[in-house]
Tab-separated table of C-alpha atoms in Angstrom:
chain	number	residue	atom	x	y	z
A	1	MET	CA	36.523	31.335	72.290
A	2	ALA	CA	35.266	31.041	68.748
A	3	TYR	CA	33.218	33.711	67.085
A	4	SER	CA	30.911	32.832	64.276
A	5	THR	CA	31.432	35.112	61.291
A	6	THR	CA	27.867	34.492	60.256
A	7	ALA	CA	26.292	35.523	63.550
A	8	THR	CA	24.125	38.235	62.001
A	9	LYS	CA	23.045	36.175	58.995
A	10	LEU	CA	19.460	35.033	59.000
A	11	PRO	CA	18.654	31.416	58.107
A	12	ARG	CA	17.911	30.792	54.400
A	13	VAL	CA	14.963	28.864	52.991
A	14	SER	CA	14.787	26.467	50.055
A	15	ALA	CA	12.721	26.908	46.895
A	16	GLU	CA	10.204	24.404	48.254
A	17	ILE	CA	9.760	26.272	51.545
A	18	ALA	CA	9.534	29.647	49.793
A	19	ALA	CA	6.635	28.346	47.696
A	20	LYS	CA	4.912	26.901	50.793
A	21	ILE	CA	5.236	30.224	52.644
A	22	ASP	CA	3.485	32.086	49.807
A	23	GLN	CA	0.752	29.460	49.696
A	24	GLU	CA	0.109	29.594	53.430
A	25	LEU	CA	0.002	33.410	53.468
A	26	MET	CA	-2.699	33.414	50.809
A	27	ASN	CA	-4.632	30.212	51.508
A	28	GLU	CA	-4.658	30.047	55.297
A	29	ASP	CA	-3.644	33.463	56.569
A	30	GLY	CA	-6.147	35.443	54.495
A	31	PHE	CA	-3.776	37.685	52.516
A	32	SER	CA	-4.643	38.730	48.975
A	33	ILE	CA	-1.885	38.893	46.394
A	34	ASP	CA	-2.730	42.616	46.051
A	35	GLN	CA	-1.827	43.192	49.698
A	36	LEU	CA	1.394	41.173	49.688
A	37	MET	CA	2.567	42.737	46.431
A	38	GLU	CA	1.800	46.236	47.687
A	39	LEU	CA	3.964	45.713	50.765
A	40	ALA	CA	6.709	43.945	48.807
A	41	GLY	CA	6.838	46.764	46.236
A	42	LEU	CA	6.904	49.376	48.978
A	43	ALA	CA	9.841	47.574	50.596
A	44	VAL	CA	11.665	47.545	47.228
A	45	ALA	CA	11.091	51.294	46.829
A	46	GLU	CA	12.392	51.893	50.363
A	47	CYS	CA	15.472	49.842	49.493
A	48	VAL	CA	16.143	51.968	46.378
A	49	HIS	CA	15.703	55.164	48.413
A	50	THR	CA	18.114	53.841	51.053
A	51	THR	CA	20.852	52.776	48.626
A	52	ILE	CA	20.626	55.317	45.793
A	53	ASN	CA	23.040	58.233	45.553
A	54	GLN	CA	20.827	60.987	46.982
A	55	SER	CA	23.125	63.754	45.749
A	56	ASP	CA	22.539	62.783	42.106
A	57	SER	CA	20.302	65.309	40.357
A	58	ASN	CA	19.278	62.700	37.763
A	59	LYS	CA	16.361	60.830	39.323
A	60	ASN	CA	15.722	58.274	36.557
A	61	VAL	CA	15.359	54.740	37.905
A	62	LEU	CA	14.874	51.904	35.402
A	63	ILE	CA	12.604	49.082	36.540
A	64	LEU	CA	12.830	45.803	34.594
A	65	ALA	CA	9.598	43.915	35.262
A	66	GLY	CA	9.150	40.297	34.235
A	67	PRO	CA	5.917	38.437	33.530
A	68	GLY	CA	5.343	36.961	37.006
A	69	ASN	CA	4.858	38.164	40.565
A	70	ASN	CA	8.468	39.355	40.749
A	71	GLY	CA	7.589	41.763	37.929
A	72	GLY	CA	4.470	42.814	39.852
A	73	ASP	CA	6.628	43.746	42.847
A	74	GLY	CA	8.664	45.861	40.415
A	75	LEU	CA	5.580	47.619	39.024
A	76	VAL	CA	4.372	48.471	42.528
A	77	ALA	CA	7.877	49.694	43.397
A	78	ALA	CA	7.821	51.961	40.318
A	79	ARG	CA	4.665	53.669	41.604
A	80	HIS	CA	6.084	54.162	45.093
A	81	LEU	CA	9.349	55.474	43.638
A	82	TYR	CA	7.336	58.084	41.731
A	83	MET	CA	5.620	59.074	44.984
A	84	LEU	CA	9.047	59.387	46.651
A	85	GLY	CA	10.173	61.869	43.961
A	86	TYR	CA	12.067	59.604	41.554
A	87	LYS	CA	11.460	59.325	37.810
A	88	PRO	CA	10.810	55.672	37.064
A	89	LEU	CA	11.139	54.186	33.575
A	90	VAL	CA	9.551	50.773	33.138
A	91	TYR	CA	10.508	47.885	30.857
A	92	TYR	CA	7.678	45.350	30.943
A	93	PRO	CA	7.924	43.342	27.736
A	94	LYS	CA	5.555	40.450	28.550
A	95	PRO	CA	2.562	41.873	30.402
A	96	SER	CA	0.680	39.415	32.577
A	97	LYS	CA	-3.012	38.954	31.810
A	98	SER	CA	-4.862	39.498	35.064
A	99	THR	CA	-6.992	42.199	36.673
A	100	LEU	CA	-4.286	42.878	39.244
A	101	PHE	CA	-1.528	43.347	36.645
A	102	ASP	CA	-3.807	45.378	34.364
A	103	GLY	CA	-4.454	47.612	37.360
A	104	LEU	CA	-0.758	47.965	38.202
A	105	GLN	CA	-0.084	49.065	34.616
A	106	THR	CA	-3.007	51.500	34.589
A	107	GLN	CA	-1.772	53.087	37.824
A	108	LEU	CA	1.600	53.748	36.156
A	109	HIS	CA	0.068	54.986	32.889
A	110	LYS	CA	-2.087	57.470	34.831
A	111	LEU	CA	1.098	58.820	36.441
A	112	LYS	CA	2.561	59.200	32.902
A	113	ILE	CA	5.453	56.908	33.807
A	114	PRO	CA	7.173	55.957	30.520
A	115	PHE	CA	7.143	52.331	29.367
A	116	ILE	CA	10.119	51.310	27.214
A	117	PRO	CA	8.975	49.509	24.046
A	118	ALA	CA	10.217	45.950	23.651
A	119	SER	CA	11.310	44.034	20.574
A	120	GLU	CA	13.893	41.324	20.162
A	121	THR	CA	15.606	42.911	17.199
A	122	ASP	CA	15.742	46.563	18.266
A	123	GLN	CA	16.952	47.101	21.790
A	124	ASN	CA	18.103	50.692	21.324
A	125	SER	CA	15.342	52.116	23.519
A	126	LEU	CA	16.198	49.770	26.354
A	127	GLN	CA	19.926	50.514	26.048
A	128	LYS	CA	19.132	54.233	26.107
A	129	ALA	CA	17.025	53.718	29.259
A	130	PHE	CA	19.978	51.927	30.904
A	131	ASN	CA	22.269	54.797	29.898
A	132	ASP	CA	19.867	57.514	31.090
A	133	SER	CA	19.173	55.958	34.500
A	134	ILE	CA	21.204	56.212	37.672
A	135	TYR	CA	19.912	52.985	39.187
A	136	ILE	CA	18.376	49.739	37.913
A	137	VAL	CA	15.783	47.526	39.610
A	138	ASP	CA	15.915	43.926	38.395
A	139	ALA	CA	12.431	42.448	38.858
A	140	LEU	CA	12.588	40.124	35.855
A	141	PHE	CA	12.545	36.644	37.376
A	142	GLY	CA	11.796	35.471	40.887
A	143	PHE	CA	12.188	32.200	42.716
A	144	SER	CA	10.195	30.194	40.170
A	145	PHE	CA	12.613	30.960	37.281
A	146	LYS	CA	13.619	27.989	35.139
A	147	PRO	CA	16.482	28.386	32.634
A	148	PRO	CA	17.162	29.182	29.866
A	149	VAL	CA	16.585	32.927	29.463
A	150	ARG	CA	14.482	33.451	26.299
A	151	GLY	CA	13.359	36.045	23.741
A	152	VAL	CA	13.092	39.692	24.793
A	153	PHE	CA	14.698	38.832	28.120
A	154	ILE	CA	18.056	37.915	26.526
A	155	PRO	CA	19.112	41.473	25.614
A	156	ALA	CA	17.700	42.759	28.926
A	157	MET	CA	19.767	40.197	30.861
A	158	ARG	CA	22.851	41.036	28.757
A	159	MET	CA	22.467	44.727	29.568
A	160	LEU	CA	22.038	43.870	33.264
A	161	THR	CA	25.240	41.847	33.306
A	162	ASP	CA	27.125	44.563	31.367
A	163	SER	CA	25.782	47.567	33.286
A	164	LYS	CA	28.046	49.537	35.585
A	165	LYS	CA	25.081	51.206	37.325
A	166	PRO	CA	23.962	50.098	40.807
A	167	ILE	CA	21.461	47.254	40.453
A	168	LEU	CA	18.943	46.127	43.047
A	169	ALA	CA	17.748	42.559	42.507
A	170	VAL	CA	14.244	41.806	43.774
A	171	ASP	CA	14.084	38.571	45.814
A	172	ILE	CA	16.813	36.787	43.865
A	173	PRO	CA	19.076	38.027	41.059
A	174	SER	CA	17.342	37.184	37.773
A	175	SER	CA	18.412	33.916	36.137
A	176	TRP	CA	19.774	32.514	39.398
A	177	ASP	CA	18.602	29.199	40.778
A	178	VAL	CA	16.816	29.833	44.061
A	179	ASN	CA	18.726	27.079	45.854
A	180	ASN	CA	22.083	27.055	44.069
A	181	GLY	CA	22.616	30.601	42.839
A	182	PRO	CA	24.233	31.440	39.487
A	183	CYS	CA	23.145	28.894	36.877
A	184	SER	CA	23.385	30.553	33.460
A	185	ASP	CA	25.578	32.771	31.263
A	186	PHE	CA	23.608	35.736	32.553
A	187	SER	CA	24.061	34.995	36.233
A	188	TYR	CA	25.496	38.315	37.297
A	189	ASN	CA	26.139	39.497	40.853
A	190	PRO	CA	24.204	42.711	41.591
A	191	GLU	CA	25.313	45.361	44.089
A	192	ILE	CA	22.143	45.085	46.180
A	193	LEU	CA	19.666	42.316	46.912
A	194	ILE	CA	16.338	42.530	48.709
A	195	SER	CA	15.065	39.145	49.836
A	196	LEU	CA	11.299	39.236	50.241
A	197	THR	CA	9.667	37.484	53.232
A	198	ALA	CA	12.714	35.246	53.826
A	199	PRO	CA	16.225	34.983	52.318
A	200	LYS	CA	16.559	32.098	49.875
A	201	LYS	CA	19.492	29.660	49.904
A	202	SER	CA	20.989	31.345	46.832
A	203	ALA	CA	21.611	34.489	48.920
A	204	ASP	CA	24.799	32.750	50.161
A	205	HIS	CA	26.237	33.199	46.641
A	206	PHE	CA	25.507	36.920	46.702
A	207	LYS	CA	28.229	39.482	47.316
A	208	GLY	CA	26.862	42.923	48.112
A	209	ARG	CA	24.421	44.743	50.386
A	210	HIS	CA	21.660	42.384	51.436
A	211	PHE	CA	18.294	43.618	52.696
A	212	ILE	CA	15.247	41.673	53.876
A	213	GLY	CA	11.743	43.052	53.272
A	214	GLY	CA	8.175	41.879	53.777
A	215	ARG	CA	7.154	42.997	57.243
A	216	PHE	CA	4.006	40.906	57.507
A	217	ILE	CA	5.380	37.706	59.056
A	218	SER	CA	4.998	36.826	62.726
A	219	LYS	CA	7.769	35.263	64.813
A	220	GLU	CA	5.739	32.044	65.101
A	221	PHE	CA	5.141	31.814	61.358
A	222	ALA	CA	8.851	32.305	60.620
A	223	GLU	CA	9.893	29.699	63.199
A	224	LYS	CA	7.498	27.152	61.707
A	225	TYR	CA	9.373	27.429	58.396
A	226	GLY	CA	12.858	27.632	59.905
A	227	PHE	CA	13.624	31.276	59.275
A	228	LYS	CA	13.558	34.417	61.422
A	229	VAL	CA	11.834	37.786	61.398
A	230	PRO	CA	14.584	40.381	60.972
A	231	PRO	CA	14.983	42.895	63.823
A	232	TYR	CA	13.219	45.671	61.880
A	233	VAL	CA	13.804	49.118	63.381
A	234	GLY	CA	11.091	51.784	63.860
A	235	LEU	CA	8.792	52.106	60.876
A	236	SER	CA	11.201	50.626	58.343
A	237	GLN	CA	9.860	47.937	56.002
A	238	ILE	CA	13.415	46.682	55.340
A	239	TRP	CA	16.409	45.474	57.363
A	240	GLU	CA	20.021	45.181	56.228
A	241	GLU	CA	21.932	41.996	56.985
A	242	LYS	CA	25.595	42.693	57.777
B	1	MET	CA	2.628	92.915	55.106
B	2	ALA	CA	-0.107	90.473	56.010
B	3	TYR	CA	0.563	86.904	56.969
B	4	SER	CA	-2.087	84.279	56.492
B	5	THR	CA	-2.563	82.203	59.612
B	6	THR	CA	-3.767	79.328	57.467
B	7	ALA	CA	-0.774	79.298	55.138
B	8	THR	CA	0.145	75.702	55.900
B	9	LYS	CA	-3.410	74.350	55.816
B	10	LEU	CA	-4.248	72.191	52.831
B	11	PRO	CA	-7.526	72.750	50.984
B	12	ARG	CA	-10.463	70.607	52.205
B	13	VAL	CA	-12.807	68.573	50.027
B	14	SER	CA	-16.557	68.028	50.324
B	15	ALA	CA	-18.328	64.705	50.890
B	16	GLU	CA	-19.247	64.631	47.200
B	17	ILE	CA	-15.650	65.128	46.033
B	18	ALA	CA	-14.321	62.589	48.551
B	19	ALA	CA	-16.665	59.966	47.083
B	20	LYS	CA	-15.644	60.883	43.519
B	21	ILE	CA	-11.941	60.576	44.396
B	22	ASP	CA	-12.429	57.023	45.705
B	23	GLN	CA	-14.449	56.117	42.612
B	24	GLU	CA	-11.823	57.446	40.204
B	25	LEU	CA	-8.969	55.696	42.037
B	26	MET	CA	-10.717	52.350	41.676
B	27	ASN	CA	-12.629	52.685	38.401
B	28	GLU	CA	-10.203	54.626	36.220
B	29	ASP	CA	-6.819	54.511	37.928
B	30	GLY	CA	-6.717	50.745	38.382
B	31	PHE	CA	-6.398	50.511	42.171
B	32	SER	CA	-7.990	47.637	44.060
B	33	ILE	CA	-9.627	48.317	47.401
B	34	ASP	CA	-7.078	45.864	48.884
B	35	GLN	CA	-4.215	48.114	47.787
B	36	LEU	CA	-5.753	51.397	48.936
B	37	MET	CA	-6.788	49.929	52.282
B	38	GLU	CA	-3.334	48.444	52.831
B	39	LEU	CA	-1.672	51.822	52.342
B	40	ALA	CA	-4.329	53.664	54.368
B	41	GLY	CA	-3.961	51.216	57.266
B	42	LEU	CA	-0.176	51.494	57.122
B	43	ALA	CA	-0.472	55.292	57.312
B	44	VAL	CA	-2.758	54.951	60.345
B	45	ALA	CA	-0.232	52.663	62.066
B	46	GLU	CA	2.578	55.145	61.298
B	47	CYS	CA	0.426	57.908	62.816
B	48	VAL	CA	-0.074	55.895	66.028
B	49	HIS	CA	3.662	55.179	66.218
B	50	THR	CA	4.424	58.883	65.730
B	51	THR	CA	1.980	60.164	68.359
B	52	ILE	CA	1.992	57.445	71.023
B	53	ASN	CA	3.957	57.818	74.240
B	54	GLN	CA	6.975	55.681	73.358
B	55	SER	CA	8.206	55.534	76.955
B	56	ASP	CA	5.052	53.703	78.090
B	57	SER	CA	5.773	50.045	78.804
B	58	ASN	CA	2.104	49.131	78.235
B	59	LYS	CA	1.788	48.581	74.494
B	60	ASN	CA	-1.955	47.849	74.294
B	61	VAL	CA	-3.680	49.822	71.537
B	62	LEU	CA	-7.454	49.445	71.171
B	63	ILE	CA	-8.783	49.593	67.611
B	64	LEU	CA	-12.504	50.232	67.180
B	65	ALA	CA	-13.426	49.019	63.709
B	66	GLY	CA	-16.803	49.771	62.143
B	67	PRO	CA	-18.637	47.818	59.444
B	68	GLY	CA	-17.390	49.794	56.415
B	69	ASN	CA	-14.122	50.709	54.734
B	70	ASN	CA	-13.150	52.953	57.659
B	71	GLY	CA	-13.232	49.822	59.814
B	72	GLY	CA	-11.135	48.008	57.196
B	73	ASP	CA	-8.457	50.695	57.479
B	74	GLY	CA	-8.537	50.047	61.231
B	75	LEU	CA	-8.143	46.285	60.808
B	76	VAL	CA	-5.139	46.777	58.507
B	77	ALA	CA	-3.689	49.270	60.997
B	78	ALA	CA	-4.064	46.670	63.780
B	79	ARG	CA	-1.898	44.228	61.811
B	80	HIS	CA	0.787	46.804	61.099
B	81	LEU	CA	0.757	47.924	64.744
B	82	TYR	CA	1.442	44.317	65.742
B	83	MET	CA	4.377	44.241	63.319
B	84	LEU	CA	5.675	47.489	64.859
B	85	GLY	CA	5.723	45.866	68.313
B	86	TYR	CA	2.413	47.073	69.780
B	87	LYS	CA	-0.297	44.849	71.286
B	88	PRO	CA	-3.506	45.611	69.428
B	89	LEU	CA	-6.942	44.752	70.807
B	90	VAL	CA	-9.758	44.866	68.264
B	91	TYR	CA	-13.433	45.707	68.720
B	92	TYR	CA	-15.228	44.779	65.503
B	93	PRO	CA	-18.879	44.243	66.426
B	94	LYS	CA	-20.488	44.164	62.943
B	95	PRO	CA	-18.146	42.243	60.630
B	96	SER	CA	-18.498	43.027	56.948
B	97	LYS	CA	-19.314	40.104	54.658
B	98	SER	CA	-16.707	40.134	51.905
B	99	THR	CA	-13.608	38.178	50.957
B	100	LEU	CA	-11.405	41.172	51.711
B	101	PHE	CA	-12.830	41.707	55.203
B	102	ASP	CA	-12.827	37.970	55.941
B	103	GLY	CA	-9.152	38.010	54.999
B	104	LEU	CA	-8.363	41.010	57.191
B	105	GLN	CA	-9.963	39.228	60.162
B	106	THR	CA	-8.134	35.973	59.433
B	107	GLN	CA	-4.796	37.801	59.296
B	108	LEU	CA	-5.455	39.175	62.786
B	109	HIS	CA	-6.712	35.849	64.184
B	110	LYS	CA	-3.546	34.130	62.907
B	111	LEU	CA	-1.501	36.704	64.836
B	112	LYS	CA	-3.595	35.844	67.943
B	113	ILE	CA	-4.718	39.457	68.242
B	114	PRO	CA	-7.627	39.502	70.719
B	115	PHE	CA	-11.100	40.509	69.516
B	116	ILE	CA	-13.332	42.083	72.182
B	117	PRO	CA	-16.780	40.434	72.233
B	118	ALA	CA	-19.696	42.733	71.494
B	119	SER	CA	-23.177	42.842	72.982
B	120	GLU	CA	-25.494	45.738	73.580
B	121	THR	CA	-26.301	44.841	77.145
B	122	ASP	CA	-22.895	43.878	78.497
B	123	GLN	CA	-20.133	46.275	77.613
B	124	ASN	CA	-17.791	45.328	80.444
B	125	SER	CA	-15.247	43.749	78.108
B	126	LEU	CA	-15.095	46.847	75.946
B	127	GLN	CA	-14.788	49.127	78.983
B	128	LYS	CA	-11.962	46.914	80.271
B	129	ALA	CA	-10.230	47.169	76.877
B	130	PHE	CA	-10.489	50.977	77.057
B	131	ASN	CA	-9.050	50.910	80.591
B	132	ASP	CA	-6.225	48.519	79.693
B	133	SER	CA	-5.078	50.408	76.560
B	134	ILE	CA	-2.791	53.403	76.335
B	135	TYR	CA	-4.173	54.626	73.005
B	136	ILE	CA	-7.430	54.279	71.063
B	137	VAL	CA	-7.904	54.187	67.271
B	138	ASP	CA	-11.394	55.267	66.227
B	139	ALA	CA	-12.142	53.576	62.906
B	140	LEU	CA	-15.880	53.203	63.496
B	141	PHE	CA	-17.461	55.472	60.876
B	142	GLY	CA	-15.976	57.213	57.869
B	143	PHE	CA	-17.177	59.874	55.494
B	144	SER	CA	-20.366	58.010	54.562
B	145	PHE	CA	-21.733	57.993	58.147
B	146	LYS	CA	-25.395	58.992	58.505
B	147	PRO	CA	-26.813	59.689	61.981
B	148	PRO	CA	-28.043	58.427	64.351
B	149	VAL	CA	-25.532	56.143	66.060
B	150	ARG	CA	-27.234	52.777	66.657
B	151	GLY	CA	-27.032	49.509	68.597
B	152	VAL	CA	-23.631	48.209	69.671
B	153	PHE	CA	-22.039	51.452	68.496
B	154	ILE	CA	-23.815	53.557	71.155
B	155	PRO	CA	-21.781	52.306	74.154
B	156	ALA	CA	-18.598	52.365	72.032
B	157	MET	CA	-19.225	55.995	71.072
B	158	ARG	CA	-20.044	56.860	74.699
B	159	MET	CA	-16.742	55.336	75.853
B	160	LEU	CA	-14.915	57.261	73.114
B	161	THR	CA	-16.418	60.559	74.223
B	162	ASP	CA	-15.711	59.786	77.909
B	163	SER	CA	-12.196	58.406	77.464
B	164	LYS	CA	-9.215	60.362	78.711
B	165	LYS	CA	-6.780	58.305	76.598
B	166	PRO	CA	-5.268	59.722	73.386
B	167	ILE	CA	-7.607	58.934	70.493
B	168	LEU	CA	-6.676	58.876	66.810
B	169	ALA	CA	-9.681	59.298	64.517
B	170	VAL	CA	-9.359	57.669	61.096
B	171	ASP	CA	-10.399	60.007	58.253
B	172	ILE	CA	-13.043	61.865	60.257
B	173	PRO	CA	-14.027	61.564	63.937
B	174	SER	CA	-16.826	59.007	64.142
B	175	SER	CA	-20.360	60.413	64.108
B	176	TRP	CA	-19.228	63.705	62.536
B	177	ASP	CA	-20.760	64.989	59.337
B	178	VAL	CA	-18.090	65.016	56.655
B	179	ASN	CA	-18.936	68.576	55.582
B	180	ASN	CA	-20.185	70.171	58.793
B	181	GLY	CA	-18.373	68.377	61.596
B	182	PRO	CA	-20.011	67.536	64.956
B	183	CYS	CA	-23.652	66.541	64.384
B	184	SER	CA	-24.702	64.264	67.256
B	185	ASP	CA	-24.534	63.804	71.027
B	186	PHE	CA	-21.458	61.675	70.484
B	187	SER	CA	-19.540	64.171	68.376
B	188	TYR	CA	-16.376	64.312	70.436
B	189	ASN	CA	-13.133	66.059	69.515
B	190	PRO	CA	-10.239	63.562	69.430
B	191	GLU	CA	-6.601	64.470	70.117
B	192	ILE	CA	-5.374	63.298	66.721
B	193	LEU	CA	-6.935	63.056	63.264
B	194	ILE	CA	-5.533	61.381	60.167
B	195	SER	CA	-7.290	62.508	56.987
B	196	LEU	CA	-6.905	59.870	54.280
B	197	THR	CA	-6.203	60.946	50.682
B	198	ALA	CA	-7.482	64.496	51.285
B	199	PRO	CA	-8.725	66.459	54.322
B	200	LYS	CA	-12.507	66.761	54.433
B	201	LYS	CA	-14.334	70.041	55.173
B	202	SER	CA	-15.147	68.860	58.695
B	203	ALA	CA	-11.417	68.984	59.540
B	204	ASP	CA	-11.904	72.722	60.132
B	205	HIS	CA	-13.934	71.839	63.243
B	206	PHE	CA	-11.130	69.673	64.595
B	207	LYS	CA	-8.842	70.878	67.369
B	208	GLY	CA	-5.735	68.719	67.722
B	209	ARG	CA	-2.837	67.261	65.763
B	210	HIS	CA	-3.872	66.771	62.163
B	211	PHE	CA	-2.079	64.360	59.829
B	212	ILE	CA	-2.707	63.554	56.163
B	213	GLY	CA	-2.051	60.047	54.838
B	214	GLY	CA	-2.552	58.174	51.581
B	215	ARG	CA	0.607	58.645	49.559
B	216	PHE	CA	-0.752	57.372	46.253
B	217	ILE	CA	-2.095	60.582	44.719
B	218	SER	CA	-0.283	62.539	42.016
B	219	LYS	CA	-0.080	66.339	41.946
B	220	GLU	CA	-2.254	66.411	38.807
B	221	PHE	CA	-4.919	64.175	40.342
B	222	ALA	CA	-5.088	66.354	43.481
B	223	GLU	CA	-5.314	69.574	41.465
B	224	LYS	CA	-8.171	68.164	39.396
B	225	TYR	CA	-10.197	67.773	42.594
B	226	GLY	CA	-9.086	71.034	44.204
B	227	PHE	CA	-6.800	69.659	46.887
B	228	LYS	CA	-3.020	69.309	47.248
B	229	VAL	CA	-0.530	66.524	47.799
B	230	PRO	CA	1.092	67.195	51.180
B	231	PRO	CA	4.858	67.805	51.154
B	232	TYR	CA	5.647	64.300	52.436
B	233	VAL	CA	9.199	63.961	53.718
B	234	GLY	CA	11.520	61.029	52.996
B	235	LEU	CA	9.791	57.664	53.231
B	236	SER	CA	6.983	58.830	55.496
B	237	GLN	CA	3.438	57.854	54.520
B	238	ILE	CA	2.018	60.708	56.644
B	239	TRP	CA	2.441	64.480	56.936
B	240	GLU	CA	1.441	66.726	59.821
B	241	GLU	CA	-0.440	69.932	59.093
B	242	LYS	CA	0.551	72.748	61.465
């Protein structure tokens, strides 16, 4: 009798399907981006809380937030991490221009969460933030990333690849191709990955603890797109694939 | 040595302060109503999950949703309850006309969650939904309720006051005055209350299990308005006052 070694792995989706899922959630299923991002960010915060070293007295968590929705998930996660008792530091070098993203920033400013200044030439502040933190959240680029890495993101990606701290990648590790995985000099392999809504094909290139988050999908919706709702337990917004 | 019997009670806020808190969250702190409602509804769902009889094989939960934001919290809770494995039934007789509320309804329709039809003369369907459910969520009226109870809400309120099922009231029990508590023929005393953001003065008239939800307030914000952030534990979005 043969046993599949991948019995507990959920099916992966392609870049094309991932984009269609987001479109259907917002266009046909009535979700606002505010709602989806709130739940995604909460799932990311739960994932940090679950995988961080709880005995560490240093509670600094560095969140690297990119210019797109992946970065928005990171900004929401920063707020929830604050509420959970952590001390988030945020690097958000290319702020998005929209009411939602303005609001996400304001929420963090009102909580006096520090934002690390960004410049291409002087990356001392960012390096110090890496050094001072016990855990890094990589929310730079999501599934719509196209290489190459540019500008202020180059030093940030270099520090990510060099860091010895635990790193949680949001949805896919930054600078990976969503279908094919590592595709640039900066394509590092983080310790932890949280796939949002559905795991992408690139997750097969990932070595580490893999969580799924985004508990707003029905069984029927998942089946339509060829993936599965994870067997979430109790109130948890995340599930670990083993 | 004297012991205060109210040592673990959080301070209450007035109707006026409750309105100011909501205004500041949205006008100055950058929150969208979508975000706040999502987190409030999630807290309500967690409260149901925490207080429902888990050994009951019947998973029907009836959500009574009014025309305002209290009803919106109920609609969001219905979705999360579905995700948690319950079978929500929704009574939403006076739908609000806004993109957000249209979206909340669409999300539930896509999950094939049944909506109980409403009419003033025939309330058999609603009575059947009460009979068939193991737990009722009262999200009819929030802190801006002004008496009297009217129209389609009269039979719903009568069924609430007559029901022997566990009832969770969202923010304040429907038809209560936010400062003074019971103020009409329908002012029942539910088994469970979840105060959102901060407990209102009327909570002092409540006899039952009292939870606080709305984990998006900082210590400084709460102090400014004379209330306190509950000592939330772990990842929980709710805290029980004892």
